[in-house]
Amino acid sequence: MPNAQPTRYSIVPKHPEAHLFEVTCRVDDPDPHGQRFALPAWIPGSYLIRDFARNVVALRAQSGQRPVSITKLDKHTWIAAPVQRPLTVTLQVYAWDLSVRGAHLDTSHAFFNGASVFPRALGREALPCEIEILPPRGARYRGWEVATAMLRKRAPPRGFGLYRAASYDELIDHPVEMGRFASATFEALGVRHEVAVTGRHDADLERLCADLRRLCESHMRLFGEPAPINRYVFLVTAVGEGYGGLEHRASTALLCSRQDLPRAAMERASEGYQTFLGLCSHEYFHTWNVKRIKPAAFTPYDLERENYTRLLWAFEGVTSYYDDLQLVRAGLISESDYLEILARSITSLLRTGGRMKQTVEEASFDAWIKYYRPDENSPNAQVSYYLKGSLIALCLDLLIRKRTRGRRSLDDVMRALWDRYGRAGLGVPEDGIEKLAARTAGASLRAFFDKALRSTDDLPLKRLLATVGIGIQLRQAQSSADRGGKPVNAGAAKTSARVSLGVRAAEDPMGAKLTHVLDAGAAQAAGLSAGDVIVAVDGLKVGAKNLDQRLARHRPGDVATLHAFRRDELLEIRVELRASPLDTCTLTVIAADRAGANRRRAWLQPRS
Ligand SMILES: [Zn+2]
């Protein structure tokens, strides 16, 4: 279609109070055999079939003023009767999903991902699109603005009007926020960055911009200038309690807890703010790793069905490794903050029994039915490709540094991936990362990868961390709130006689509700199950908060009497308590090792 017209879209928050967008898609030269339209089954970056068509509450077609019949072919595809003149479909789309993956609309703001609202006109995916973004009607919406990385065609900065995209793929890769948000801008190595924060908050945006600037520059330098973006937008939604992010080619949508945003006069980054910076870092790193360096399986995305790859350990895991590492390299957190974060990751992996059942390649492949659909048995049966993938990346980095006597590192592998695949727009074959890593290391890494990716053996963390002068200590958890990372006082550490039930519990009006019962734990052996609500221990009422405290009076081998409800039946269960596992990690610098100190400096020291 050499002279084909762009596909023309419009979107308006038509009834914010009813959470309804009205979307139109106009095709000037429709398929003479009947134009098909389809909504994606999933959104790239989030590997779950979401069937966005389920939110379409009405759809009609017309040509000029004449209605055109339109028929549904399957769960997300429609075909209009053949017409010779421009054809428009109009959809009412329900938007009440406050996540980074869908669309959300009320009288205070509007947010959407194109994948959840814009139908694609089949056969025209490669053609340019024009998008008219319209404000809701009424005085209460006066002052609303637009934040998006989509290119403006005829619209003022941050304004409603006409936008454009080079293809459907680009159209759905620019989420849009509308409303009265707080905004700020900064430049990083000459590239304009914008931050838009929606929701009630009192964040110190000046501090945030200063920190993000250092972070973004650090990522840009890692991959090499120029960065593949002319502009970048952080779309942040602050809520009471929330966490999530989704990467896009020139922006990211983030959901965070408002207390994690920086406060005025905050000096050292709080733990919450470190978490938020880690999230920003993660999504920004994706600008290269997964948005441009992407698996061949995603080149192009098939939006109709699951796209399988065994490489999510690299696209999510390597990104998770660099997200925190770059915070210390950008000088935003200290080396000891970083070691604490790393120790918490190791703790989290050690507490996942599923690491002994599922490999990270299997976890990647099955993301669609497992990682994104967790249940009460997930910790026993699955391993996170984010978590284990990040620790595989750490091991790989330290291994390459060791093999090359510090001349090369994982940074070189990332740059090689960028040069060979990202820049060239080629998909990474399933064995592409292993091959480039081996070439960078100048040696076969087959044995390492076979173990790390394709077996459930534990990673050689202790041996490899020792090469950078870091020692691992394992101890018992001091409480269910102990996530590891922090040393405990010597007296507490020596009390190795703490007991554990082997459960995870949540507060319930009646007591402690078991969300997970872990394999090989005392509770499982005694017959307790997920969903049971423990109401008493040794005849005394308990909740999730004081369950630890009640049990702490016991020694391993003691028998405790528990009362619990399963559905409406009261059970009395005798549990033989077991010693808490040594699954809580702290990392410490081994003082005497000078070679290790040098290698550690090369690995962590701030880059200018
Ligand atoms: Zn990610």
Coordinates of C-alpha atoms and ligand atoms in Angstrom, one line a residue:
M1 CA 0.0 0.0 0.0
P2 CA 2.4 2.7 -1.2
N3 CA 0.0 5.6 -0.9
A4 CA -2.0 4.3 2.0
Q5 CA -3.5 6.8 4.4
P6 CA -2.6 6.7 8.1
T7 CA -5.0 4.8 10.4
R8 CA -6.8 7.6 12.3
Y9 CA -7.7 7.1 16.0
S10 CA -9.4 9.2 18.5
I11 CA -9.8 8.7 22.3
V12 CA -11.9 10.7 24.7
P13 CA -12.8 10.1 28.4
K14 CA -16.4 10.1 27.4
H15 CA -18.0 9.2 30.8
P16 CA -15.3 9.4 33.5
E17 CA -17.9 8.8 36.2
A18 CA -18.8 5.5 34.5
H19 CA -15.1 4.7 33.6
L20 CA -15.9 4.7 29.9
F21 CA -13.5 5.8 27.1
E22 CA -14.9 6.3 23.6
V23 CA -12.4 5.2 21.0
T24 CA -12.7 5.5 17.3
C25 CA -10.5 4.0 14.6
R26 CA -11.0 5.2 11.0
V27 CA -9.6 3.5 7.9
D28 CA -9.8 5.6 4.7
D29 CA -9.1 2.7 2.4
P30 CA -10.6 -0.4 4.1
D31 CA -9.9 -3.9 3.0
P32 CA -12.3 -4.5 0.0
H33 CA -13.1 -8.0 1.4
G34 CA -14.1 -6.6 4.7
Q35 CA -11.8 -4.8 7.2
R36 CA -10.9 -6.7 10.3
F37 CA -10.1 -5.1 13.7
A38 CA -8.6 -6.8 16.7
L39 CA -7.6 -6.0 20.3
P40 CA -4.4 -7.5 21.7
A41 CA -4.7 -10.5 24.0
W42 CA -1.8 -9.2 26.1
I43 CA 0.5 -6.2 26.6
P44 CA 4.2 -6.6 25.8
G45 CA 6.2 -6.6 29.0
S46 CA 3.6 -8.4 31.1
Y47 CA 3.4 -12.1 30.1
L48 CA -0.2 -13.0 30.8
I49 CA -3.2 -13.4 28.5
R50 CA -5.4 -10.5 29.6
D51 CA -8.0 -10.4 26.7
F52 CA -8.4 -6.7 26.6
A53 CA -11.5 -7.1 24.4
R54 CA -13.4 -8.1 27.6
N55 CA -13.6 -4.4 28.5
V56 CA -15.3 -3.5 25.2
V57 CA -18.9 -2.8 26.2
A58 CA -20.2 -1.6 22.8
L59 CA -18.8 -1.5 19.3
R60 CA -20.3 -0.2 16.1
A61 CA -19.2 0.6 12.5
Q62 CA -20.2 3.3 10.1
S63 CA -19.2 4.6 6.7
G64 CA -20.1 8.3 6.3
Q65 CA -23.4 8.5 8.0
R66 CA -24.4 4.9 7.1
P67 CA -24.2 2.2 9.7
V68 CA -22.1 -0.8 8.5
S69 CA -22.7 -4.3 9.9
I70 CA -19.8 -5.7 11.9
T71 CA -19.5 -9.3 13.1
K72 CA -17.4 -10.8 15.8
L73 CA -15.1 -13.6 14.6
D74 CA -13.4 -14.7 17.8
K75 CA -12.9 -13.4 21.3
H76 CA -11.0 -10.3 20.1
T77 CA -11.5 -9.9 16.3
W78 CA -14.3 -8.2 14.4
I79 CA -15.0 -8.0 10.6
A80 CA -16.9 -5.1 9.0
A81 CA -19.0 -5.6 5.9
P82 CA -17.1 -4.6 2.7
V83 CA -17.4 -0.8 1.9
Q84 CA -15.7 1.3 -0.7
R85 CA -15.5 4.5 1.4
P86 CA -13.8 5.4 4.7
L87 CA -14.9 3.1 7.5
T88 CA -15.0 4.1 11.2
V89 CA -15.4 1.7 14.2
T90 CA -16.4 3.2 17.5
L91 CA -15.8 1.4 20.8
Q92 CA -16.9 2.1 24.4
V93 CA -14.2 0.8 26.6
Y94 CA -14.5 0.2 30.3
A95 CA -11.4 1.4 32.3
W96 CA -11.2 0.6 36.0
D97 CA -7.9 -1.2 36.3
L98 CA -5.5 0.8 38.5
S99 CA -2.4 -0.9 37.3
V100 CA 0.4 -0.1 34.9
R101 CA -0.9 -2.6 32.4
G102 CA -4.5 -1.5 31.5
A103 CA -6.6 1.6 31.6
H104 CA -8.1 3.6 34.5
L105 CA -10.5 6.5 34.3
D106 CA -12.5 8.4 36.9
T107 CA -13.3 12.0 37.5
S108 CA -9.8 12.8 38.8
H109 CA -7.6 11.4 36.0
A110 CA -7.4 9.1 33.0
F111 CA -4.6 6.6 32.1
F112 CA -4.4 4.2 29.3
N113 CA -2.1 1.8 27.6
G114 CA -2.9 1.7 23.8
A115 CA -2.9 -2.2 23.9
S116 CA -6.0 -2.1 26.1
V117 CA -8.0 0.5 24.1
F118 CA -6.9 0.8 20.4
P119 CA -8.0 -1.9 18.0
R120 CA -5.5 -2.7 15.3
A121 CA -6.8 -2.6 11.7
L122 CA -5.4 -5.9 10.4
G123 CA -3.1 -5.7 7.4
R124 CA -2.3 -2.1 8.3
E125 CA 0.0 -2.7 11.4
A126 CA 3.0 -1.2 9.6
L127 CA 1.3 2.0 8.5
P128 CA 1.5 5.3 10.4
C129 CA -1.2 6.2 12.9
E130 CA -2.7 9.6 13.9
I131 CA -4.3 9.9 17.3
E132 CA -6.6 12.7 18.4
I133 CA -6.5 12.8 22.2
L134 CA -9.5 14.7 23.4
P135 CA -10.4 16.1 26.9
P136 CA -13.5 15.1 28.8
R137 CA -16.3 17.6 28.5
G138 CA -17.3 19.7 31.5
A139 CA -16.1 22.4 33.8
R140 CA -14.7 20.0 36.4
Y141 CA -12.1 18.8 33.9
R142 CA -10.7 22.3 33.1
G143 CA -7.0 22.4 33.6
W144 CA -6.4 18.8 32.6
E145 CA -3.2 18.1 30.7
V146 CA -1.6 15.2 28.8
A147 CA 1.6 13.4 29.7
T148 CA 3.0 10.9 27.1
A149 CA 6.1 10.2 25.1
M150 CA 3.9 10.0 22.0
L151 CA 5.0 12.4 19.3
R152 CA 2.9 15.5 18.9
K153 CA 1.6 16.3 15.4
R154 CA -0.7 19.2 16.2
A155 CA -1.0 19.7 19.9
P156 CA 0.7 22.1 22.4
P157 CA 3.3 20.6 24.8
R158 CA 1.4 18.6 27.5
G159 CA -1.8 19.5 25.6
F160 CA -4.8 17.7 24.0
G161 CA -4.7 17.5 20.2
L162 CA -3.3 15.4 17.4
Y163 CA -0.4 12.9 18.0
R164 CA 1.3 10.5 15.7
A165 CA 3.0 7.1 15.7
A166 CA 5.0 5.4 12.9
S167 CA 3.1 2.1 13.3
Y168 CA 0.6 0.2 15.5
D169 CA 3.5 -1.3 17.5
E170 CA 4.7 2.3 18.3
L171 CA 1.1 3.5 19.0
I172 CA 0.6 1.0 21.8
D173 CA 4.1 1.6 23.3
H174 CA 3.3 5.1 24.5
P175 CA 1.0 5.1 27.6
V176 CA -0.9 8.3 28.2
E177 CA -1.9 10.1 31.4
M178 CA -4.5 12.9 31.5
G179 CA -5.4 15.0 34.5
R180 CA -3.9 17.6 36.8
F181 CA -0.5 16.0 37.7
A182 CA 2.6 17.5 39.2
S183 CA 5.4 17.7 36.6
A184 CA 9.1 18.4 36.4
T185 CA 11.8 18.0 33.8
F186 CA 15.6 17.4 33.7
E187 CA 18.2 16.9 31.0
A188 CA 20.5 13.8 31.1
L189 CA 23.4 14.0 28.6
G190 CA 21.4 16.4 26.5
V191 CA 18.2 14.3 26.4
R192 CA 15.0 15.8 27.9
H193 CA 13.4 13.8 30.6
E194 CA 10.0 14.5 32.1
V195 CA 8.4 13.3 35.3
A196 CA 4.6 13.4 35.8
V197 CA 3.3 12.4 39.2
T198 CA -0.5 11.7 39.6
G199 CA -2.2 11.1 42.9
R200 CA -1.9 12.9 46.3
H201 CA 1.7 13.3 47.4
D202 CA 4.2 15.8 48.8
A203 CA 7.2 14.5 46.9
D204 CA 10.4 16.6 46.6
L205 CA 10.5 16.6 42.8
E206 CA 13.7 18.6 42.7
R207 CA 15.5 15.9 44.6
L208 CA 13.8 13.2 42.5
C209 CA 15.0 14.9 39.2
A210 CA 18.5 15.3 40.5
D211 CA 18.7 11.6 41.5
L212 CA 17.1 10.4 38.3
R213 CA 19.4 12.4 36.2
R214 CA 22.5 10.7 37.7
L215 CA 20.8 7.4 37.3
C216 CA 19.8 7.9 33.7
E217 CA 23.3 9.2 32.8
S218 CA 24.8 6.1 34.4
H219 CA 22.6 3.8 32.2
M220 CA 23.3 5.8 29.1
R221 CA 27.1 5.6 29.7
L222 CA 26.9 1.9 30.3
F223 CA 25.5 1.2 26.9
G224 CA 27.3 4.0 25.2
E225 CA 26.2 7.3 23.8
P226 CA 24.1 8.3 22.0
A227 CA 21.1 6.9 23.8
P228 CA 18.4 5.5 21.5
I229 CA 15.9 8.1 22.7
N230 CA 15.3 11.8 22.1
R231 CA 13.0 12.2 25.0
Y232 CA 11.8 10.1 28.0
V233 CA 8.8 10.3 30.3
F234 CA 8.3 8.8 33.8
L235 CA 4.6 8.5 34.4
V236 CA 4.2 7.9 38.1
T237 CA 0.9 7.1 40.0
A238 CA 1.3 7.5 43.7
V239 CA -1.2 5.5 45.9
G240 CA -1.3 4.5 49.6
E241 CA 0.1 1.1 49.0
G242 CA 1.3 -0.1 45.6
Y243 CA 4.2 -1.2 43.5
G244 CA 4.6 -1.9 39.8
G245 CA 6.2 -0.7 36.6
L246 CA 6.0 -1.4 32.9
E247 CA 8.7 -0.5 30.4
H248 CA 8.1 1.3 27.1
R249 CA 10.5 2.5 24.3
A250 CA 10.5 6.1 25.5
S251 CA 8.6 6.1 28.8
T252 CA 7.6 4.0 31.7
A253 CA 4.4 3.7 33.8
L254 CA 5.1 3.3 37.5
L255 CA 2.8 2.7 40.5
C256 CA 4.3 3.4 43.9
S257 CA 3.4 4.0 47.5
R258 CA 3.4 7.7 48.2
Q259 CA 5.6 7.4 51.2
D260 CA 8.4 5.9 49.0
L261 CA 8.7 9.2 47.1
P262 CA 11.5 11.5 48.4
R263 CA 10.5 14.0 51.1
A264 CA 11.9 17.6 51.4
A265 CA 15.2 17.7 53.4
M266 CA 15.7 13.9 53.3
E267 CA 19.4 13.2 53.3
R268 CA 20.2 9.5 53.0
A269 CA 17.7 7.7 50.7
S270 CA 15.2 5.9 52.9
E271 CA 14.6 2.2 52.3
G272 CA 11.3 3.1 50.6
Y273 CA 13.0 5.7 48.3
Q274 CA 15.7 3.2 47.5
T275 CA 13.0 0.8 46.4
F276 CA 11.4 3.5 44.2
L277 CA 14.7 4.4 42.7
G278 CA 15.4 0.7 42.0
L279 CA 12.0 0.6 40.2
C280 CA 12.9 3.6 38.0
S281 CA 16.3 2.1 37.3
H282 CA 14.8 -1.2 36.4
E283 CA 12.3 0.2 33.8
Y284 CA 14.9 2.7 32.4
F285 CA 17.4 -0.2 31.9
H286 CA 14.7 -1.9 29.9
T287 CA 14.9 1.0 27.3
W288 CA 17.8 -1.1 26.0
N289 CA 17.3 -4.6 27.5
V290 CA 14.0 -5.9 26.2
K291 CA 12.6 -2.9 24.4
R292 CA 15.5 -2.9 21.8
I293 CA 17.6 -5.9 22.7
K294 CA 14.7 -8.4 22.5
P295 CA 14.2 -12.1 22.1
A296 CA 13.7 -13.3 18.6
A297 CA 10.4 -14.7 19.9
F298 CA 9.2 -11.1 20.4
T299 CA 10.4 -9.9 17.0
P300 CA 7.7 -9.0 16.1
Y301 CA 5.3 -9.6 19.0
D302 CA 2.3 -11.8 18.2
L303 CA -0.4 -10.0 20.1
E304 CA -3.0 -12.8 19.5
R305 CA -1.4 -15.4 21.8
E306 CA 1.4 -16.4 24.2
N307 CA 5.0 -15.7 22.9
Y308 CA 7.4 -18.3 24.4
T309 CA 11.0 -17.7 25.2
R310 CA 13.4 -19.3 27.7
L311 CA 15.3 -16.0 28.0
L312 CA 13.2 -14.0 30.5
W313 CA 15.9 -14.8 33.2
A314 CA 18.1 -12.5 31.1
F315 CA 15.6 -9.8 30.1
E316 CA 14.1 -9.5 33.6
G317 CA 16.9 -11.0 35.7
V318 CA 19.8 -9.1 34.2
T319 CA 17.7 -6.0 34.4
S320 CA 17.0 -6.7 38.1
Y321 CA 20.7 -7.2 38.7
Y322 CA 21.6 -3.8 37.1
D323 CA 18.7 -1.9 38.7
D324 CA 20.2 -1.8 42.1
L325 CA 23.9 -2.1 41.0
Q326 CA 23.5 1.1 39.0
L327 CA 22.2 2.9 42.1
V328 CA 25.5 2.3 43.9
R329 CA 27.5 3.1 40.7
A330 CA 25.5 6.4 40.3
G331 CA 26.4 7.2 43.9
L332 CA 22.7 7.2 45.0
I333 CA 23.2 4.5 47.6
S334 CA 26.3 3.4 49.6
E335 CA 28.2 0.1 49.1
S336 CA 26.8 -1.2 52.4
D337 CA 23.2 -0.3 51.3
Y338 CA 23.9 -2.3 48.1
L339 CA 25.2 -5.3 50.0
E340 CA 22.1 -5.2 52.2
I341 CA 19.9 -5.2 49.1
L342 CA 21.9 -8.1 47.7
A343 CA 21.7 -10.1 50.9
R344 CA 17.9 -9.6 50.9
S345 CA 17.7 -11.1 47.4
I346 CA 19.8 -14.1 48.5
T347 CA 17.6 -14.6 51.5
S348 CA 14.5 -14.4 49.3
L349 CA 15.9 -17.1 47.0
L350 CA 16.9 -19.4 49.9
R351 CA 13.4 -19.2 51.2
T352 CA 11.9 -20.3 47.9
G353 CA 11.8 -24.1 48.0
G354 CA 10.6 -24.1 44.4
R355 CA 14.1 -23.3 43.3
M356 CA 14.8 -27.0 43.8
K357 CA 11.9 -27.9 41.4
Q358 CA 11.9 -25.4 38.6
T359 CA 14.8 -24.1 36.5
V360 CA 14.9 -20.5 35.4
E361 CA 14.5 -21.6 31.8
E362 CA 11.4 -23.4 32.7
A363 CA 10.2 -20.4 34.8
S364 CA 10.7 -18.1 31.8
F365 CA 8.9 -20.4 29.4
D366 CA 6.0 -20.9 31.8
A367 CA 5.7 -17.3 32.9
W368 CA 2.2 -17.2 31.2
I369 CA 0.7 -19.8 33.3
K370 CA 2.9 -19.7 36.5
Y371 CA 4.8 -16.5 37.4
Y372 CA 1.8 -14.3 36.4
R373 CA -0.7 -16.7 38.0
P374 CA 0.7 -17.3 41.5
D375 CA -1.2 -19.4 44.0
E376 CA -0.7 -20.8 47.5
N377 CA 1.7 -23.5 46.2
S378 CA 3.9 -21.1 44.2
P379 CA 6.8 -20.9 46.7
N380 CA 7.0 -24.7 46.8
A381 CA 6.9 -25.2 43.1
Q382 CA 8.3 -22.2 41.3
V383 CA 11.3 -19.9 41.2
S384 CA 11.2 -16.3 40.1
Y385 CA 13.2 -15.6 36.9
Y386 CA 13.6 -12.0 38.2
L387 CA 15.1 -13.1 41.5
K388 CA 17.2 -16.1 40.5
G389 CA 17.9 -14.4 37.2
S390 CA 19.4 -11.4 39.0
L391 CA 21.7 -13.6 41.1
I392 CA 22.7 -15.6 37.9
A393 CA 23.7 -12.2 36.4
L394 CA 25.7 -11.4 39.5
C395 CA 27.5 -14.8 39.3
L396 CA 28.1 -14.3 35.6
D397 CA 29.5 -10.8 36.1
L398 CA 31.9 -12.0 38.8
L399 CA 32.8 -15.1 36.8
I400 CA 33.8 -13.0 33.7
R401 CA 35.8 -10.6 35.9
K402 CA 37.6 -13.5 37.4
R403 CA 38.3 -15.4 34.1
T404 CA 39.5 -12.2 32.4
R405 CA 41.5 -10.9 35.4
G406 CA 39.2 -7.9 35.6
R407 CA 39.6 -6.9 31.9
R408 CA 36.0 -7.7 31.0
S409 CA 32.6 -7.9 32.8
L410 CA 28.9 -8.3 32.2
D411 CA 28.9 -4.6 31.1
D412 CA 30.8 -5.8 28.0
V413 CA 28.3 -8.5 27.3
M414 CA 25.5 -5.9 27.5
R415 CA 27.3 -3.6 25.1
A416 CA 27.9 -6.5 22.7
L417 CA 24.2 -7.4 22.8
W418 CA 23.4 -3.8 22.2
D419 CA 25.8 -3.6 19.2
R420 CA 25.0 -6.9 17.7
Y421 CA 21.2 -7.1 18.2
G422 CA 19.7 -3.9 19.8
R423 CA 21.2 -1.3 17.4
A424 CA 20.6 -3.5 14.4
G425 CA 17.0 -4.3 15.3
L426 CA 17.6 -8.1 15.3
G427 CA 16.0 -10.5 17.7
V428 CA 18.3 -12.4 20.1
P429 CA 18.2 -16.1 19.3
E430 CA 17.7 -18.4 22.3
D431 CA 21.4 -19.2 22.5
G432 CA 22.6 -15.7 21.7
I433 CA 23.3 -14.5 25.2
E434 CA 25.3 -17.5 26.2
K435 CA 27.4 -17.3 23.0
L436 CA 28.2 -13.6 23.5
A437 CA 29.0 -14.1 27.1
A438 CA 31.5 -16.9 26.3
R439 CA 33.1 -14.7 23.6
T440 CA 33.4 -11.9 26.1
A441 CA 34.9 -14.2 28.7
G442 CA 37.2 -15.8 26.1
A443 CA 36.3 -19.2 27.5
S444 CA 33.5 -21.7 27.4
L445 CA 30.8 -20.9 30.0
R446 CA 28.8 -24.0 29.1
A447 CA 29.2 -25.7 32.5
F448 CA 28.2 -22.5 34.3
F449 CA 25.1 -21.9 32.2
D450 CA 24.0 -25.6 32.3
K451 CA 24.0 -25.4 36.0
A452 CA 22.6 -21.9 36.5
L453 CA 19.9 -22.0 33.8
R454 CA 19.1 -25.7 33.2
S455 CA 19.5 -27.3 36.6
T456 CA 18.1 -26.6 40.1
D457 CA 21.5 -26.8 41.8
D458 CA 22.3 -23.8 44.0
L459 CA 24.4 -21.0 42.5
P460 CA 28.1 -20.6 43.3
L461 CA 27.4 -17.4 45.2
K462 CA 29.8 -18.0 48.1
R463 CA 32.8 -18.9 45.9
L464 CA 32.2 -15.9 43.5
L465 CA 31.5 -13.3 46.1
A466 CA 34.7 -14.3 47.8
T467 CA 36.6 -13.2 44.7
V468 CA 35.5 -9.6 45.4
G469 CA 36.3 -9.9 49.1
I470 CA 32.7 -10.5 50.3
G471 CA 31.7 -13.2 52.7
I472 CA 28.2 -14.7 53.1
Q473 CA 26.8 -15.5 56.6
L474 CA 23.6 -17.4 57.1
R475 CA 21.5 -17.4 60.2
Q476 CA 18.0 -18.0 61.4
A477 CA 15.3 -15.4 60.8
Q478 CA 14.7 -13.4 63.9
S479 CA 11.0 -12.9 63.1
S480 CA 8.7 -13.1 60.1
A481 CA 9.6 -9.4 59.4
D482 CA 13.3 -10.3 59.1
R483 CA 14.1 -10.1 55.4
G484 CA 17.9 -10.5 55.9
G485 CA 20.6 -8.1 55.0
K486 CA 21.1 -6.7 58.5
P487 CA 23.4 -8.3 61.0
V488 CA 21.9 -9.1 64.4
N489 CA 23.7 -8.7 67.7
A490 CA 26.0 -11.6 68.6
G491 CA 23.7 -12.8 71.4
A492 CA 20.7 -13.1 69.2
A493 CA 22.6 -14.8 66.4
K494 CA 23.9 -17.5 68.7
T495 CA 20.4 -18.4 69.8
S496 CA 20.2 -21.0 67.0
A497 CA 17.2 -22.6 68.8
R498 CA 14.5 -20.5 67.2
V499 CA 11.6 -22.6 66.0
S500 CA 9.5 -22.2 62.9
L501 CA 6.1 -23.5 61.7
G502 CA 7.1 -23.2 58.0
V503 CA 4.2 -21.0 56.9
R504 CA 3.5 -17.5 55.7
A505 CA 0.5 -15.9 57.3
A506 CA -1.7 -12.8 56.9
E507 CA -3.9 -11.1 59.4
D508 CA -7.5 -12.3 59.5
P509 CA -10.4 -11.1 61.8
M510 CA -10.3 -14.5 63.5
G511 CA -6.6 -15.1 63.7
A512 CA -3.6 -15.9 61.5
K513 CA -4.6 -17.0 58.0
L514 CA -2.1 -19.2 56.3
T515 CA -1.4 -17.9 52.8
H516 CA 1.4 -20.5 52.2
V517 CA 2.4 -23.8 53.9
L518 CA 6.0 -24.5 53.0
D519 CA 7.4 -27.9 51.9
A520 CA 9.3 -29.7 54.6
G521 CA 8.0 -27.5 57.4
A522 CA 6.4 -28.4 60.7
A523 CA 3.0 -27.1 59.7
Q524 CA 2.8 -29.2 56.6
A525 CA 4.0 -32.3 58.4
A526 CA 1.2 -31.8 61.0
G527 CA -1.5 -31.4 58.3
L528 CA -2.1 -27.7 58.2
S529 CA -3.0 -26.2 54.8
A530 CA -3.1 -22.9 53.1
G531 CA -6.4 -21.1 53.9
D532 CA -6.5 -22.5 57.5
V533 CA -6.9 -19.8 60.1
I534 CA -4.9 -20.4 63.3
V535 CA -6.9 -19.0 66.2
A536 CA -4.9 -20.2 69.2
V537 CA -1.5 -21.6 70.2
D538 CA -1.4 -23.6 73.4
G539 CA -4.9 -22.3 74.3
L540 CA -4.1 -18.6 73.8
K541 CA -5.5 -16.5 71.0
V542 CA -3.1 -15.5 68.2
G543 CA -3.0 -13.3 65.1
A544 CA -0.5 -13.1 62.3
K545 CA 1.4 -10.4 64.3
N546 CA 2.0 -12.4 67.5
L547 CA 2.2 -15.9 66.1
D548 CA 6.1 -15.7 66.1
Q549 CA 6.0 -14.5 69.7
R550 CA 3.8 -17.3 70.9
L551 CA 6.0 -19.9 69.2
A552 CA 9.3 -18.3 70.4
R553 CA 8.7 -19.7 73.9
H554 CA 9.3 -23.2 72.4
R555 CA 12.4 -25.1 71.6
P556 CA 12.9 -27.4 68.5
G557 CA 11.3 -30.7 69.2
D558 CA 8.6 -29.3 71.5
V559 CA 5.0 -30.1 70.6
A560 CA 2.6 -27.1 70.4
T561 CA -1.2 -27.5 70.3
L562 CA -2.8 -25.3 67.7
H563 CA -6.5 -24.6 67.1
A564 CA -7.4 -23.6 63.6
F565 CA -10.5 -23.3 61.4
R566 CA -10.5 -25.0 58.0
R567 CA -13.6 -23.5 56.4
D568 CA -16.1 -23.7 59.3
E569 CA -14.6 -26.7 61.0
L570 CA -12.5 -26.3 64.1
L571 CA -9.3 -28.5 64.1
E572 CA -7.0 -29.3 67.0
I573 CA -3.6 -30.0 65.7
R574 CA -0.4 -31.0 67.5
V575 CA 2.7 -29.7 65.8
E576 CA 6.2 -30.9 66.5
L577 CA 8.2 -27.7 66.0
R578 CA 11.4 -27.6 64.0
A579 CA 14.4 -25.4 64.2
S580 CA 14.2 -22.4 61.9
P581 CA 16.3 -23.0 58.8
L582 CA 19.5 -21.0 58.3
D583 CA 18.0 -19.1 55.4
T584 CA 18.7 -15.5 56.3
C585 CA 21.7 -13.9 54.7
T586 CA 24.0 -11.0 55.5
L587 CA 27.0 -10.0 53.4
T588 CA 30.2 -8.5 54.9
V589 CA 33.4 -7.2 53.5
I590 CA 36.3 -9.5 54.3
A591 CA 38.7 -6.9 55.6
A592 CA 42.1 -8.4 55.0
D593 CA 41.8 -9.3 51.3
R594 CA 43.5 -6.5 49.2
A595 CA 43.0 -8.2 45.8
G596 CA 39.4 -8.7 46.6
A597 CA 39.1 -5.0 47.6
N598 CA 40.5 -3.9 44.3
R599 CA 38.2 -6.2 42.3
R600 CA 35.3 -5.0 44.5
R601 CA 36.2 -1.3 43.7
A602 CA 36.3 -2.1 40.0
W603 CA 32.8 -3.6 40.3
L604 CA 31.0 -1.2 42.5
Q605 CA 32.8 2.2 42.5
P606 CA 30.8 5.2 41.3
R607 CA 31.3 5.9 37.6
S608 CA 31.6 9.5 36.6
Ligands
ZN1 ZN 11.2 -5.7 34.1

